[in-house]
mmCIF file of C-alpha atoms in Angstrom:
data_model
loop_
_atom_site.group_PDB
_atom_site.id
_atom_site.type_symbol
_atom_site.label_atom_id
_atom_site.label_comp_id
_atom_site.label_asym_id
_atom_site.label_seq_id
_atom_site.Cartn_x
_atom_site.Cartn_y
_atom_site.Cartn_z
ATOM 1 C CA MET A 1 -52.505 101.725 -103.838
ATOM 2 C CA ILE A 2 -51.415 101.880 -107.463
ATOM 3 C CA ASN A 3 -47.754 101.199 -108.153
ATOM 4 C CA ASN A 4 -45.896 103.130 -110.839
ATOM 5 C CA ARG A 5 -42.401 103.498 -112.232
ATOM 6 C CA PHE A 6 -40.513 106.609 -111.200
ATOM 7 C CA PHE A 7 -37.151 108.162 -111.997
ATOM 8 C CA ALA A 8 -35.285 110.145 -109.347
ATOM 9 C CA ASN A 9 -32.410 112.239 -110.602
ATOM 10 C CA CYS A 10 -29.206 112.561 -108.617
ATOM 11 C CA PRO A 11 -25.664 113.842 -109.154
ATOM 12 C CA LYS A 12 -23.654 111.815 -111.657
ATOM 13 C CA ASN A 13 -21.914 108.765 -110.184
ATOM 14 C CA MET A 14 -24.129 108.842 -107.075
ATOM 15 C CA GLY A 15 -26.672 106.326 -108.393
ATOM 16 C CA GLU A 16 -25.608 103.435 -106.149
ATOM 17 C CA LEU A 17 -25.903 105.553 -102.999
ATOM 18 C CA SER A 18 -29.199 107.008 -104.164
ATOM 19 C CA ALA A 19 -30.501 103.489 -104.911
ATOM 20 C CA LYS A 20 -29.749 102.383 -101.333
ATOM 21 C CA GLU A 21 -31.479 105.462 -100.008
ATOM 22 C CA ILE A 22 -34.570 104.883 -102.207
ATOM 23 C CA LYS A 23 -34.737 101.222 -101.183
ATOM 24 C CA GLY A 24 -34.778 102.323 -97.551
ATOM 25 C CA LEU A 25 -37.663 104.671 -98.358
ATOM 26 C CA GLY A 26 -39.778 101.872 -99.843
ATOM 27 C CA GLY A 27 -38.746 101.781 -103.497
ATOM 28 C CA TYR A 28 -38.217 98.420 -105.205
ATOM 29 C CA ASP A 29 -37.202 97.024 -108.615
ATOM 30 C CA ILE A 30 -34.439 99.620 -108.548
ATOM 31 C CA LYS A 31 -32.148 100.273 -111.527
ATOM 32 C CA THR A 32 -29.351 102.824 -111.589
ATOM 33 C CA ALA A 33 -28.598 105.138 -114.512
ATOM 34 C CA PRO A 34 -25.748 107.617 -115.107
ATOM 35 C CA ALA A 35 -27.594 110.470 -113.388
ATOM 36 C CA GLY A 36 -30.398 108.863 -111.437
ATOM 37 C CA VAL A 37 -32.368 105.859 -110.305
ATOM 38 C CA SER A 38 -35.534 104.288 -111.667
ATOM 39 C CA PHE A 39 -37.725 102.479 -109.184
ATOM 40 C CA SER A 40 -41.210 101.144 -108.574
ATOM 41 C CA GLY A 41 -43.501 102.246 -105.801
ATOM 42 C CA ASN A 42 -46.760 103.958 -105.037
ATOM 43 C CA GLN A 43 -47.446 107.670 -104.742
ATOM 44 C CA GLU A 44 -46.587 107.605 -101.037
ATOM 45 C CA THR A 45 -43.161 106.144 -101.859
ATOM 46 C CA ALA A 46 -42.545 108.932 -104.387
ATOM 47 C CA TYR A 47 -43.457 111.549 -101.773
ATOM 48 C CA ARG A 48 -41.136 109.922 -99.213
ATOM 49 C CA VAL A 49 -38.265 110.092 -101.726
ATOM 50 C CA LEU A 50 -39.071 113.744 -102.470
ATOM 51 C CA ILE A 51 -39.150 114.679 -98.791
ATOM 52 C CA TRP A 52 -36.420 112.515 -97.231
ATOM 53 C CA SER A 53 -33.870 111.800 -99.943
ATOM 54 C CA ARG A 54 -30.615 113.672 -99.487
ATOM 55 C CA LEU A 55 -29.332 112.738 -102.959
ATOM 56 C CA SER A 56 -32.374 112.875 -105.262
ATOM 57 C CA GLY A 57 -33.441 116.261 -106.518
ATOM 58 C CA ARG A 58 -36.628 115.486 -108.407
ATOM 59 C CA VAL A 59 -38.892 112.487 -108.888
ATOM 60 C CA PHE A 60 -40.517 111.958 -112.272
ATOM 61 C CA LEU A 61 -43.453 109.681 -113.103
ATOM 62 C CA GLU A 62 -42.481 107.399 -115.978
ATOM 63 C CA ILE A 63 -45.159 107.598 -118.670
ATOM 64 C CA SER A 64 -43.310 105.585 -121.291
ATOM 65 C CA GLN A 65 -39.980 103.878 -121.783
ATOM 66 C CA PHE A 66 -38.389 102.761 -125.017
ATOM 67 C CA GLU A 67 -35.022 102.206 -126.631
ATOM 68 C CA VAL A 68 -33.793 104.768 -129.135
ATOM 69 C CA ASN A 69 -31.344 103.783 -131.861
ATOM 70 C CA GLU A 70 -32.054 106.635 -134.274
ATOM 71 C CA SER A 71 -33.864 109.965 -134.033
ATOM 72 C CA ASP A 72 -37.050 108.672 -135.692
ATOM 73 C CA ASP A 73 -37.470 106.217 -132.797
ATOM 74 C CA ILE A 74 -38.228 109.146 -130.494
ATOM 75 C CA TYR A 75 -41.027 110.468 -132.702
ATOM 76 C CA ASN A 76 -42.492 107.050 -133.549
ATOM 77 C CA ASN A 77 -42.643 105.924 -129.922
ATOM 78 C CA ALA A 78 -43.968 109.280 -128.737
ATOM 79 C CA LYS A 79 -46.839 108.952 -131.235
ATOM 80 C CA GLU A 80 -47.781 105.590 -129.711
ATOM 81 C CA THR A 81 -48.133 107.046 -126.201
ATOM 82 C CA ASP A 82 -51.722 107.674 -125.063
ATOM 83 C CA TRP A 83 -51.150 111.318 -124.151
ATOM 84 C CA GLN A 84 -54.851 112.023 -123.501
ATOM 85 C CA GLN A 85 -54.675 109.647 -120.551
ATOM 86 C CA GLU A 86 -51.900 111.783 -119.032
ATOM 87 C CA MET A 87 -52.860 115.370 -119.935
ATOM 88 C CA ASN A 88 -55.218 117.608 -121.905
ATOM 89 C CA LEU A 89 -54.529 120.064 -124.728
ATOM 90 C CA ASP A 90 -53.924 122.950 -122.303
ATOM 91 C CA THR A 91 -51.203 121.100 -120.395
ATOM 92 C CA SER A 92 -47.522 121.751 -121.043
ATOM 93 C CA PHE A 93 -44.688 119.317 -120.400
ATOM 94 C CA SER A 94 -40.972 118.866 -120.858
ATOM 95 C CA ILE A 95 -38.853 115.929 -121.910
ATOM 96 C CA SER A 96 -35.548 115.112 -120.300
ATOM 97 C CA CYS A 97 -32.937 112.793 -121.743
ATOM 98 C CA ASP A 98 -29.421 111.790 -120.786
ATOM 99 C CA LEU A 99 -27.440 110.417 -123.705
ATOM 100 C CA VAL A 100 -24.390 108.306 -123.155
ATOM 101 C CA HIS A 101 -21.876 108.037 -126.003
ATOM 102 C CA SER A 102 -24.466 108.515 -128.763
ATOM 103 C CA SER A 103 -23.198 109.070 -132.270
ATOM 104 C CA THR A 104 -26.745 108.925 -133.697
ATOM 105 C CA ILE A 105 -28.759 111.205 -131.401
ATOM 106 C CA ASN A 106 -27.422 114.676 -130.634
ATOM 107 C CA HIS A 107 -30.496 116.639 -129.490
#
């Protein structure tokens, strides 16, 4: 099975508990964030987290990851993503971002 990176959101300050839960459901290479947990696993692992996690609300497939220091970084990195591999022109999508103490980005 193909392994991917995922992000499971959870209530703020519950990342450590959510990480333990995700590890028990088969996730690995786990990193906590202010409002969620990123982890590696296959599609089956993602489904297990969706079904059995008591703390995670949603599980997102990570298409790209990059550091943002100024607003242009978002646009420049988004342009480099191979969007045609992920979706077609009729597909809609949303972007979610949690900013922590950012004086540069205020979207």
